[in-house]
Coordinates of C-alpha atoms and ligand atoms in Angstrom, one line a residue:
V6 CA -33.3 16.1 68.0
Q7 CA -30.1 16.1 70.2
W8 CA -26.6 14.9 69.9
H9 CA -23.6 14.1 72.1
I10 CA -20.1 12.9 71.2
H11 CA -17.9 11.6 73.9
R12 CA -14.1 11.8 73.6
G13 CA -12.6 8.4 74.8
E14 CA -12.5 4.7 74.4
A15 CA -15.6 2.9 73.0
F16 CA -15.9 0.3 75.7
A17 CA -15.8 2.7 78.6
F18 CA -18.4 4.9 76.8
L19 CA -20.7 2.0 75.9
R20 CA -20.6 0.7 79.5
E21 CA -22.2 4.0 80.7
L22 CA -25.2 3.7 78.4
K23 CA -28.4 2.3 79.8
D24 CA -29.9 -1.1 78.8
A25 CA -32.3 -1.0 75.9
S26 CA -32.0 2.8 75.4
I27 CA -30.8 3.1 71.7
D28 CA -32.8 2.8 68.5
A29 CA -30.1 1.9 66.0
L30 CA -26.4 1.1 65.7
V31 CA -24.7 2.6 62.6
T32 CA -21.0 2.3 62.7
D33 CA -17.8 2.2 60.6
P34 CA -15.2 0.7 62.9
P35 CA -11.4 0.6 62.0
Y36 CA -11.4 -2.3 59.4
S37 CA -8.0 -3.6 60.2
S38 CA -8.2 -4.7 56.6
G39 CA -5.3 -6.4 54.9
G40 CA -3.9 -7.6 58.2
F41 CA -2.8 -10.9 56.8
T42 CA 1.0 -10.4 57.2
R43 CA 3.2 -8.8 59.8
S44 CA 4.1 -5.9 57.5
D45 CA 0.4 -5.3 56.6
R46 CA -0.4 -5.0 60.2
T47 CA 2.4 -2.6 61.1
T48 CA 1.7 -0.3 58.1
G49 CA 0.5 3.2 59.2
V50 CA -3.1 4.2 58.3
Q51 CA -2.0 7.2 56.3
S52 CA -0.1 5.0 53.8
K53 CA -3.0 2.5 53.7
Y54 CA -5.8 5.1 53.1
Q55 CA -4.1 8.0 51.4
R56 CA -2.5 8.3 48.0
H57 CA 1.3 8.5 48.2
D58 CA 1.3 11.6 46.1
V59 CA -1.1 13.5 48.4
N60 CA -0.7 17.2 48.5
P61 CA 0.8 17.9 51.9
E62 CA -1.9 20.5 52.6
H63 CA -4.5 17.7 52.4
E64 CA -2.7 15.2 54.5
L65 CA -4.9 13.8 57.2
A66 CA -4.2 12.7 60.8
A67 CA -3.6 9.0 61.7
F68 CA -6.0 7.0 63.9
S69 CA -5.5 3.9 66.0
G70 CA -7.1 0.4 66.2
D71 CA -6.5 -0.5 62.6
N72 CA -3.8 -3.1 63.1
R73 CA -5.5 -6.3 64.4
D74 CA -5.1 -9.6 62.7
Q75 CA -8.2 -11.6 61.9
R76 CA -8.6 -13.5 65.1
S77 CA -8.1 -10.5 67.4
M78 CA -10.3 -8.4 65.2
L79 CA -13.1 -10.9 65.5
A80 CA -12.6 -11.1 69.3
W81 CA -12.6 -7.4 69.6
C82 CA -15.7 -6.8 67.4
T83 CA -17.6 -9.5 69.4
L84 CA -16.8 -7.7 72.6
W85 CA -18.1 -4.2 71.6
L86 CA -21.0 -5.6 69.6
S87 CA -22.1 -7.6 72.7
E88 CA -22.1 -4.3 74.7
C89 CA -24.1 -2.6 71.8
F90 CA -26.5 -5.6 72.0
R91 CA -27.2 -4.7 75.7
V92 CA -27.8 -1.0 75.0
L93 CA -30.1 -1.4 71.9
K94 CA -33.8 -1.8 72.2
E95 CA -35.5 -5.1 71.2
G96 CA -35.9 -5.1 67.4
A97 CA -33.4 -2.4 66.8
P98 CA -31.4 -2.4 63.6
V99 CA -27.6 -2.8 63.4
V100 CA -25.5 -1.5 60.5
L101 CA -21.7 -2.2 60.1
F102 CA -19.5 -0.9 57.4
T103 CA -16.8 -3.2 56.1
D104 CA -14.7 -4.0 53.0
W105 CA -14.3 -7.1 50.8
R106 CA -11.5 -8.5 52.9
Q107 CA -13.3 -8.2 56.3
L108 CA -16.8 -9.1 54.9
P109 CA -16.7 -12.8 56.2
L110 CA -15.3 -11.6 59.6
T111 CA -18.0 -9.0 59.9
T112 CA -20.9 -11.4 59.2
D113 CA -19.4 -13.7 61.9
A114 CA -19.0 -10.8 64.3
I115 CA -22.5 -9.5 64.0
Q116 CA -23.8 -12.9 64.9
A117 CA -21.2 -13.5 67.6
G118 CA -22.4 -10.2 69.2
G119 CA -25.9 -11.7 69.5
F120 CA -27.7 -10.1 66.6
V121 CA -29.7 -11.7 63.8
W122 CA -27.7 -11.2 60.5
R123 CA -30.1 -9.9 57.8
G124 CA -28.1 -9.1 54.8
I125 CA -25.3 -7.3 52.9
C126 CA -25.8 -4.1 50.9
P127 CA -23.1 -2.5 48.7
W128 CA -21.8 1.0 48.4
T129 CA -20.4 1.1 44.9
K130 CA -17.9 3.9 44.3
M131 CA -17.8 5.8 41.1
N132 CA -14.1 6.4 41.6
P133 CA -12.4 3.3 42.9
R134 CA -8.6 3.0 42.8
P135 CA -7.8 1.5 39.3
R136 CA -6.1 -1.9 39.2
K137 CA -4.1 -2.7 36.1
G138 CA -5.2 -6.1 34.6
G139 CA -7.7 -6.8 37.4
F140 CA -11.0 -5.7 38.8
P141 CA -10.8 -2.6 41.1
A142 CA -12.2 -2.8 44.6
T143 CA -15.4 -1.1 43.5
A144 CA -17.4 -1.5 46.7
E145 CA -17.5 -1.3 50.4
F146 CA -20.3 -3.1 52.2
V147 CA -22.9 -2.7 54.9
V148 CA -23.6 -5.8 56.9
W149 CA -26.9 -5.4 58.7
G150 CA -29.1 -7.2 61.2
S151 CA -31.2 -6.6 64.2
K152 CA -31.6 -7.4 67.9
G153 CA -34.2 -10.2 67.6
P154 CA -37.0 -9.8 65.1
L155 CA -36.7 -6.4 63.3
A156 CA -39.2 -4.0 64.9
P157 CA -42.0 -3.2 62.4
R158 CA -42.2 0.3 61.0
D159 CA -45.3 2.0 59.6
D160 CA -43.7 5.3 58.8
V161 CA -41.7 4.0 55.8
G162 CA -41.8 1.5 52.9
C163 CA -38.8 -0.2 51.5
L164 CA -35.4 1.5 52.1
K165 CA -32.7 1.6 49.5
G166 CA -30.4 -1.4 49.8
A167 CA -27.6 -0.3 47.5
W168 CA -25.9 3.1 47.2
H169 CA -23.9 4.4 44.3
A170 CA -21.8 7.5 45.3
P171 CA -18.2 8.7 44.8
K172 CA -15.7 8.6 47.6
V173 CA -15.2 12.0 49.2
H174 CA -12.5 13.8 47.1
Q175 CA -9.1 13.8 48.8
S176 CA -9.0 17.6 48.8
K177 CA -12.4 17.7 50.7
R178 CA -11.9 14.8 53.1
L179 CA -11.9 15.4 56.8
H180 CA -11.0 11.8 57.7
L181 CA -8.9 9.1 56.0
T182 CA -11.9 6.8 55.8
E183 CA -14.8 9.3 55.6
K184 CA -18.1 8.0 54.3
P185 CA -20.1 10.2 51.9
D186 CA -23.0 12.2 53.2
E187 CA -25.4 10.9 50.4
V188 CA -24.7 7.3 51.5
M189 CA -25.0 8.0 55.2
R190 CA -28.2 10.0 54.9
E191 CA -29.8 6.9 53.2
V192 CA -28.3 4.5 55.7
V193 CA -29.5 6.3 58.9
R194 CA -33.1 6.0 57.7
I195 CA -33.0 2.4 59.1
C196 CA -33.5 4.2 62.5
P197 CA -37.1 5.3 63.1
P198 CA -37.6 9.1 62.9
G199 CA -36.9 10.8 66.2
G200 CA -35.0 7.7 67.5
I201 CA -31.4 7.7 68.7
V202 CA -28.5 6.5 66.4
L203 CA -25.4 5.1 68.1
D204 CA -21.9 5.2 66.6
P205 CA -19.0 4.2 68.9
F206 CA -16.4 5.0 66.2
V207 CA -17.4 8.5 65.1
G208 CA -14.3 9.6 63.1
S209 CA -15.2 12.9 61.4
G210 CA -18.8 12.5 62.4
S211 CA -20.4 11.4 59.1
T212 CA -23.0 9.2 60.9
G213 CA -23.9 11.9 63.3
K214 CA -24.3 14.6 60.7
A215 CA -26.5 12.4 58.6
A216 CA -28.6 11.4 61.7
I217 CA -29.3 15.1 62.6
L218 CA -30.1 16.0 59.0
E219 CA -32.6 13.1 58.8
G220 CA -34.3 14.0 62.1
R221 CA -32.7 11.4 64.3
S222 CA -30.8 12.0 67.6
F223 CA -27.2 10.9 67.9
V224 CA -24.8 9.6 70.5
G225 CA -21.2 8.7 69.6
C226 CA -17.6 8.3 70.8
E227 CA -14.2 9.0 69.3
L228 CA -10.8 8.0 70.7
S229 CA -8.7 10.5 68.8
E230 CA -8.6 14.0 70.2
H231 CA -8.1 15.4 66.7
Y232 CA -11.0 13.6 65.1
H233 CA -13.2 14.3 68.1
A234 CA -12.6 18.0 67.5
V235 CA -13.3 17.6 63.8
A236 CA -16.6 15.8 64.5
M237 CA -17.7 18.3 67.1
A238 CA -17.1 21.2 64.6
R239 CA -18.9 19.4 61.9
M240 CA -21.9 18.6 64.2
N241 CA -22.0 22.2 65.4
E242 CA -22.3 23.3 61.8
V243 CA -25.5 21.3 61.3
Q244 CA -27.0 21.8 64.8
P245 CA -25.2 24.0 67.4
Ligands
LIG29 C1 -13.1 4.0 60.2 S1 -13.0 5.4 61.2 C2 -14.6 6.1 61.1 C3 -14.7 7.1 60.0 C4 -16.1 7.8 59.9 N1 -17.1 6.9 59.5 C5 -16.1 9.0 59.1 O1 -16.8 9.1 58.0 O2 -15.3 10.0 59.3 C6 -12.9 4.7 62.8 C7 -12.6 5.7 63.9 O3 -12.6 4.9 65.2 C8 -11.7 5.5 66.1 N2 -11.3 4.5 67.0 C9 -10.4 3.5 66.9 N3 -10.4 2.7 68.0 C10 -11.3 3.3 68.9 C11 -11.8 2.9 70.2 N4 -11.3 1.9 70.8 N5 -12.7 3.7 70.8 C12 -13.3 4.8 70.1 N6 -12.9 5.2 68.9 C13 -11.9 4.4 68.3 C14 -10.6 6.0 65.2 O4 -9.8 7.1 65.8 C15 -11.3 6.4 63.9 O5 -11.5 7.8 63.8

């Protein structure tokens, strides 16, 4: 298996990929969640995704693209998903992470991008942020689908459609919105063994690491110079 992570903007990167060359899209784009009001949209990602009492030595770098309102978020997702549609093989699966606020938008976006929407799977967290007098936001979601009818697989039976795993502990996190390895290793199995997984929003490289550990190849892209370096180091640890 092989991997490559480009440093730059997702559109420019996707445009360089060949038609029908990729076996699965697994991505966790900036959610732009909570962008209902002007102050929500202008809040920095660190105050959104990091506890206010974070130990300064565990503070994580900011990233961009998390400040769109609902209309522009839908338009933007439709654009890059349409480009992903072009580069995916017929029957390839698509997996998009989202949260409860952006769930309706994400199920619209996957279809607007041209894919068949096939379902929603939850990642329930063992350690959600508590909410006094109300239900905590216990889950994030995977919205999934495929390019046309899902390609048949004879190498695997049913995959797990729900994952229960703690958020990565603040002291160990490499990215503000890092996804746990145990979730990602299950999720990337939607790609056939030996196939190529695409993630245009790499962050700290959780999708890529899981893909390599599960015997899939990986191509990805990250805009932030800092997180690109973090992802490269992480990938080099699993497969130099
Ligand atoms: C939600 S995070 C991904 C986190 C990742 N799943 C992890 O576990 O570390 C989204 C990433 O997309 C990057 N990003 C935002 N806009 C981008 C763009 N237009 N092109 C490429 N990357 C972008 C951000 O810098 C951020 O690191």
